């Protein structure tokens, strides 16, 4: 129990540091949102409007840094991340709310598929190394070595243009109204297959390779030989003595990967014009939309923290050596 | 008596009640065109209830012999030939090397269990001690219920002097000595007839070594299993083993009663090995060791493999490989075997150090 409390405190401190950095970084950058809005409007803006914008962005000069900091926290707790410029005057929180589910759904499912498939294949070929199954490795490595944007474009060319199997872009059929009906959901699934497949194919080799190498290492451990000598069934030795131990590093990698899901595979969302958070972040950067960037970064940071926290818990559950009891 | 004694294929003379007979076992390392022959035609017999010590320098093939005989050789080890006959309590003989996978799995741990070198790594760090003990019981379906398996695991743990509540412990919560005891308990959980112990005390301190050894001897007396005890520490073997086989470069060079081998070595290598350890009793003497190092198994010299390090080397040793046969004092010690050309001739021609006579009874 003390382990979890200690980890919990660690994560709270880290989250505090991340939020604080997120508060100070934009304030250390030259310029402010209002001046970039002024530039955006080409100077065609009245001093009254400038003043009201300053109030809107909390840049009215009366407040000290400390007051700004505390009110920033206050806003955070109310889910208020300010207003986006690129989608002015939509609040950043609702922009993120709209895009996040797309990314988490698509990239999340693709990543989990990739991890499960890759780890299973890695377990099998690591256990029987030196057989023909090893041929999977160079093929998988080839696909991960191909730059993703190129691979995505080829996939679109082949499966959406040459053979019209899948739609080439967007998250759902344009014109459909998002709703929980079959027409919309099937359209979402249909649009998700190609991007998800390209993510799985291009990322699976890492999981296969990682698991295979750990399996090879663990297979030569004495306790695996002992399990063999005990007369356990081959499957049981492979799963609960070799793979059980070999999977531990995969868990850490998976946690990191989970964090990056929220960041979105930026390239994928650009290639497929997918309405996820990566695409939003890209738009925010091109429009120098500071509040939106700040909001995206905050969500990504927190997601990585949460993913790491989950990994810690799972890891402690799977590896008794990391639990410090007493 | 100038003719040489006929070479015996068996390391010991026909034993009355053998439990394990290793016959002409050959093991290679490497799958390619040029594998290294690590064991060539090694034969060894273990009698029921006996503790057989297997000694020799590191890399001489002791562990390879044990793993080869139980088909646990890690790749790239390959068994090239031979037979390993196991005789059960019921008198049924099986060749371990020709068993199919299923029968081999059934025989493992029930007929022969192994205590591995390095107790530190023999237990899976992520499973509780109890789980790993019960695993072995469940794999053989000996006990029907979970509770019975648990009770059995608790019983063997108590037997080696560990409190049964340690079943819930993870390996990293135990000391090295306790882990080794757990391994011994695990080996005994199905009451095997044969226990192979591969340097079971190597990583332990002397006090713990002593305790473990006493424990093994004690358990052997109670449960009546046979033991192959592998170690490089000959002086330790003298205390636990009934009989000793000395290995050098993949061959057995001497096999004798433990006390005889210790007090009256017949092979120059045995003598060198004994001189490398401080004597347990008697006056202090200089430790000598054996100059040089064992030959490269990939490039074995012709003739006797020990020739380059032997103080008594003759021309013949460079060309002719000596077979394991009776000693020059064959009349007075028919049960002893040695692979050395010095013993081909008359007893009077053997150097005095290698021909110490047993006291008359």
PDB file of N, CA, C and O in Angstrom, chain A residues 142-159 194-203 267 271-272:
ATOM      1  N   UNK A 142      10.545  -4.231 -42.333  1.00  0.00           N
ATOM      2  CA  UNK A 142      10.463  -3.454 -43.567  1.00  0.00           C
ATOM      3  C   UNK A 142       9.339  -2.426 -43.466  1.00  0.00           C
ATOM      4  O   UNK A 142       9.529  -1.247 -43.742  1.00  0.00           O
ATOM      5  N   UNK A 143       8.161  -2.881 -43.006  1.00  0.00           N
ATOM      6  CA  UNK A 143       7.026  -1.973 -42.956  1.00  0.00           C
ATOM      7  C   UNK A 143       7.214  -0.869 -41.924  1.00  0.00           C
ATOM      8  O   UNK A 143       6.686   0.230 -42.097  1.00  0.00           O
ATOM      9  N   UNK A 144       7.955  -1.168 -40.849  1.00  0.00           N
ATOM     10  CA  UNK A 144       8.140  -0.096 -39.874  1.00  0.00           C
ATOM     11  C   UNK A 144       9.245   0.851 -40.312  1.00  0.00           C
ATOM     12  O   UNK A 144       9.335   1.982 -39.852  1.00  0.00           O
ATOM     13  N   UNK A 145      10.113   0.376 -41.219  1.00  0.00           N
ATOM     14  CA  UNK A 145      11.204   1.232 -41.679  1.00  0.00           C
ATOM     15  C   UNK A 145      10.718   2.196 -42.759  1.00  0.00           C
ATOM     16  O   UNK A 145      11.289   3.260 -42.943  1.00  0.00           O
ATOM     17  N   UNK A 146       9.641   1.838 -43.447  1.00  0.00           N
ATOM     18  CA  UNK A 146       9.082   2.738 -44.459  1.00  0.00           C
ATOM     19  C   UNK A 146       8.520   3.968 -43.749  1.00  0.00           C
ATOM     20  O   UNK A 146       7.799   3.833 -42.776  1.00  0.00           O
ATOM     21  N   UNK A 147       8.845   5.178 -44.224  1.00  0.00           N
ATOM     22  CA  UNK A 147       8.287   6.372 -43.566  1.00  0.00           C
ATOM     23  C   UNK A 147       6.765   6.310 -43.588  1.00  0.00           C
ATOM     24  O   UNK A 147       6.167   5.951 -44.607  1.00  0.00           O
ATOM     25  N   UNK A 148       6.157   6.677 -42.446  1.00  0.00           N
ATOM     26  CA  UNK A 148       4.721   6.462 -42.322  1.00  0.00           C
ATOM     27  C   UNK A 148       3.905   7.247 -43.342  1.00  0.00           C
ATOM     28  O   UNK A 148       2.957   6.735 -43.917  1.00  0.00           O
ATOM     29  N   UNK A 149       4.292   8.520 -43.584  1.00  0.00           N
ATOM     30  CA  UNK A 149       3.458   9.327 -44.494  1.00  0.00           C
ATOM     31  C   UNK A 149       3.413   8.690 -45.883  1.00  0.00           C
ATOM     32  O   UNK A 149       2.380   8.632 -46.528  1.00  0.00           O
ATOM     33  N   UNK A 150       4.560   8.161 -46.310  1.00  0.00           N
ATOM     34  CA  UNK A 150       4.650   7.524 -47.614  1.00  0.00           C
ATOM     35  C   UNK A 150       3.815   6.242 -47.640  1.00  0.00           C
ATOM     36  O   UNK A 150       3.048   5.999 -48.563  1.00  0.00           O
ATOM     37  N   UNK A 151       3.968   5.474 -46.575  1.00  0.00           N
ATOM     38  CA  UNK A 151       3.222   4.229 -46.454  1.00  0.00           C
ATOM     39  C   UNK A 151       1.718   4.507 -46.470  1.00  0.00           C
ATOM     40  O   UNK A 151       0.946   3.840 -47.152  1.00  0.00           O
ATOM     41  N   UNK A 152       1.302   5.572 -45.743  1.00  0.00           N
ATOM     42  CA  UNK A 152      -0.109   5.949 -45.693  1.00  0.00           C
ATOM     43  C   UNK A 152      -0.616   6.351 -47.072  1.00  0.00           C
ATOM     44  O   UNK A 152      -1.696   5.937 -47.499  1.00  0.00           O
ATOM     45  N   UNK A 153       0.204   7.122 -47.781  1.00  0.00           N
ATOM     46  CA  UNK A 153      -0.214   7.578 -49.116  1.00  0.00           C
ATOM     47  C   UNK A 153      -0.342   6.405 -50.076  1.00  0.00           C
ATOM     48  O   UNK A 153      -1.286   6.335 -50.855  1.00  0.00           O
ATOM     49  N   UNK A 154       0.618   5.466 -50.003  1.00  0.00           N
ATOM     50  CA  UNK A 154       0.552   4.283 -50.871  1.00  0.00           C
ATOM     51  C   UNK A 154      -0.722   3.498 -50.562  1.00  0.00           C
ATOM     52  O   UNK A 154      -1.427   3.040 -51.464  1.00  0.00           O
ATOM     53  N   UNK A 155      -1.009   3.376 -49.240  1.00  0.00           N
ATOM     54  CA  UNK A 155      -2.205   2.629 -48.841  1.00  0.00           C
ATOM     55  C   UNK A 155      -3.452   3.300 -49.408  1.00  0.00           C
ATOM     56  O   UNK A 155      -4.357   2.640 -49.920  1.00  0.00           O
ATOM     57  N   UNK A 156      -3.480   4.639 -49.333  1.00  0.00           N
ATOM     58  CA  UNK A 156      -4.637   5.363 -49.885  1.00  0.00           C
ATOM     59  C   UNK A 156      -4.720   5.145 -51.394  1.00  0.00           C
ATOM     60  O   UNK A 156      -5.774   4.834 -51.947  1.00  0.00           O
ATOM     61  N   UNK A 157      -3.548   5.245 -52.050  1.00  0.00           N
ATOM     62  CA  UNK A 157      -3.513   5.079 -53.500  1.00  0.00           C
ATOM     63  C   UNK A 157      -4.045   3.704 -53.893  1.00  0.00           C
ATOM     64  O   UNK A 157      -4.877   3.584 -54.797  1.00  0.00           O
ATOM     65  N   UNK A 158      -3.558   2.680 -53.180  1.00  0.00           N
ATOM     66  CA  UNK A 158      -3.937   1.319 -53.559  1.00  0.00           C
ATOM     67  C   UNK A 158      -5.378   0.992 -53.171  1.00  0.00           C
ATOM     68  O   UNK A 158      -6.156   0.539 -53.995  1.00  0.00           O
ATOM     69  N   UNK A 159      -5.716   1.250 -51.921  1.00  0.00           N
ATOM     70  CA  UNK A 159      -6.983   0.729 -51.408  1.00  0.00           C
ATOM     71  C   UNK A 159      -8.135   1.722 -51.479  1.00  0.00           C
ATOM     72  O   UNK A 159      -9.270   1.369 -51.228  1.00  0.00           O
ATOM     73  N   UNK A 194      -8.773   1.757 -42.704  1.00  0.00           N
ATOM     74  CA  UNK A 194      -7.500   1.976 -43.394  1.00  0.00           C
ATOM     75  C   UNK A 194      -6.464   2.663 -42.497  1.00  0.00           C
ATOM     76  O   UNK A 194      -5.338   2.167 -42.366  1.00  0.00           O
ATOM     77  N   UNK A 195      -6.835   3.783 -41.831  1.00  0.00           N
ATOM     78  CA  UNK A 195      -5.837   4.378 -40.932  1.00  0.00           C
ATOM     79  C   UNK A 195      -5.396   3.414 -39.833  1.00  0.00           C
ATOM     80  O   UNK A 195      -4.198   3.328 -39.518  1.00  0.00           O
ATOM     81  N   UNK A 196      -6.342   2.662 -39.267  1.00  0.00           N
ATOM     82  CA  UNK A 196      -5.984   1.750 -38.182  1.00  0.00           C
ATOM     83  C   UNK A 196      -5.039   0.670 -38.691  1.00  0.00           C
ATOM     84  O   UNK A 196      -4.031   0.358 -38.052  1.00  0.00           O
ATOM     85  N   UNK A 197      -5.353   0.119 -39.862  1.00  0.00           N
ATOM     86  CA  UNK A 197      -4.499  -0.928 -40.426  1.00  0.00           C
ATOM     87  C   UNK A 197      -3.090  -0.414 -40.666  1.00  0.00           C
ATOM     88  O   UNK A 197      -2.111  -1.091 -40.344  1.00  0.00           O
ATOM     89  N   UNK A 198      -2.984   0.796 -41.231  1.00  0.00           N
ATOM     90  CA  UNK A 198      -1.643   1.304 -41.508  1.00  0.00           C
ATOM     91  C   UNK A 198      -0.872   1.502 -40.206  1.00  0.00           C
ATOM     92  O   UNK A 198       0.325   1.225 -40.144  1.00  0.00           O
ATOM     93  N   UNK A 199      -1.563   1.936 -39.147  1.00  0.00           N
ATOM     94  CA  UNK A 199      -0.872   2.105 -37.858  1.00  0.00           C
ATOM     95  C   UNK A 199      -0.393   0.745 -37.350  1.00  0.00           C
ATOM     96  O   UNK A 199       0.764   0.592 -36.943  1.00  0.00           O
ATOM     97  N   UNK A 200      -1.273  -0.251 -37.404  1.00  0.00           N
ATOM     98  CA  UNK A 200      -0.897  -1.578 -36.897  1.00  0.00           C
ATOM     99  C   UNK A 200       0.289  -2.119 -37.681  1.00  0.00           C
ATOM    100  O   UNK A 200       1.298  -2.534 -37.114  1.00  0.00           O
ATOM    101  N   UNK A 201       0.194  -2.084 -39.011  1.00  0.00           N
ATOM    102  CA  UNK A 201       1.259  -2.673 -39.825  1.00  0.00           C
ATOM    103  C   UNK A 201       2.581  -1.958 -39.605  1.00  0.00           C
ATOM    104  O   UNK A 201       3.639  -2.583 -39.520  1.00  0.00           O
ATOM    105  N   UNK A 202       2.523  -0.636 -39.440  1.00  0.00           N
ATOM    106  CA  UNK A 202       3.802   0.067 -39.335  1.00  0.00           C
ATOM    107  C   UNK A 202       4.364   0.028 -37.925  1.00  0.00           C
ATOM    108  O   UNK A 202       5.540   0.299 -37.727  1.00  0.00           O
ATOM    109  N   UNK A 203       3.540  -0.312 -36.923  1.00  0.00           N
ATOM    110  CA  UNK A 203       4.099  -0.281 -35.562  1.00  0.00           C
ATOM    111  C   UNK A 203       4.299  -1.674 -34.983  1.00  0.00           C
ATOM    112  O   UNK A 203       4.928  -1.835 -33.945  1.00  0.00           O
ATOM    113  N   UNK A 267       1.053  12.526 -38.076  1.00  0.00           N
ATOM    114  CA  UNK A 267       1.212  12.272 -39.506  1.00  0.00           C
ATOM    115  C   UNK A 267      -0.004  11.518 -40.048  1.00  0.00           C
ATOM    116  O   UNK A 267      -0.543  11.864 -41.097  1.00  0.00           O
ATOM    117  N   UNK A 271      -2.343  12.721 -43.019  1.00  0.00           N
ATOM    118  CA  UNK A 271      -2.464  11.971 -44.266  1.00  0.00           C
ATOM    119  C   UNK A 271      -3.922  11.630 -44.537  1.00  0.00           C
ATOM    120  O   UNK A 271      -4.398  11.734 -45.660  1.00  0.00           O
ATOM    121  N   UNK A 272      -4.645  11.238 -43.480  1.00  0.00           N
ATOM    122  CA  UNK A 272      -6.030  10.815 -43.675  1.00  0.00           C
ATOM    123  C   UNK A 272      -7.039  11.925 -43.363  1.00  0.00           C
ATOM    124  O   UNK A 272      -8.234  11.660 -43.296  1.00  0.00           O
TER     125      UNK A 272
END
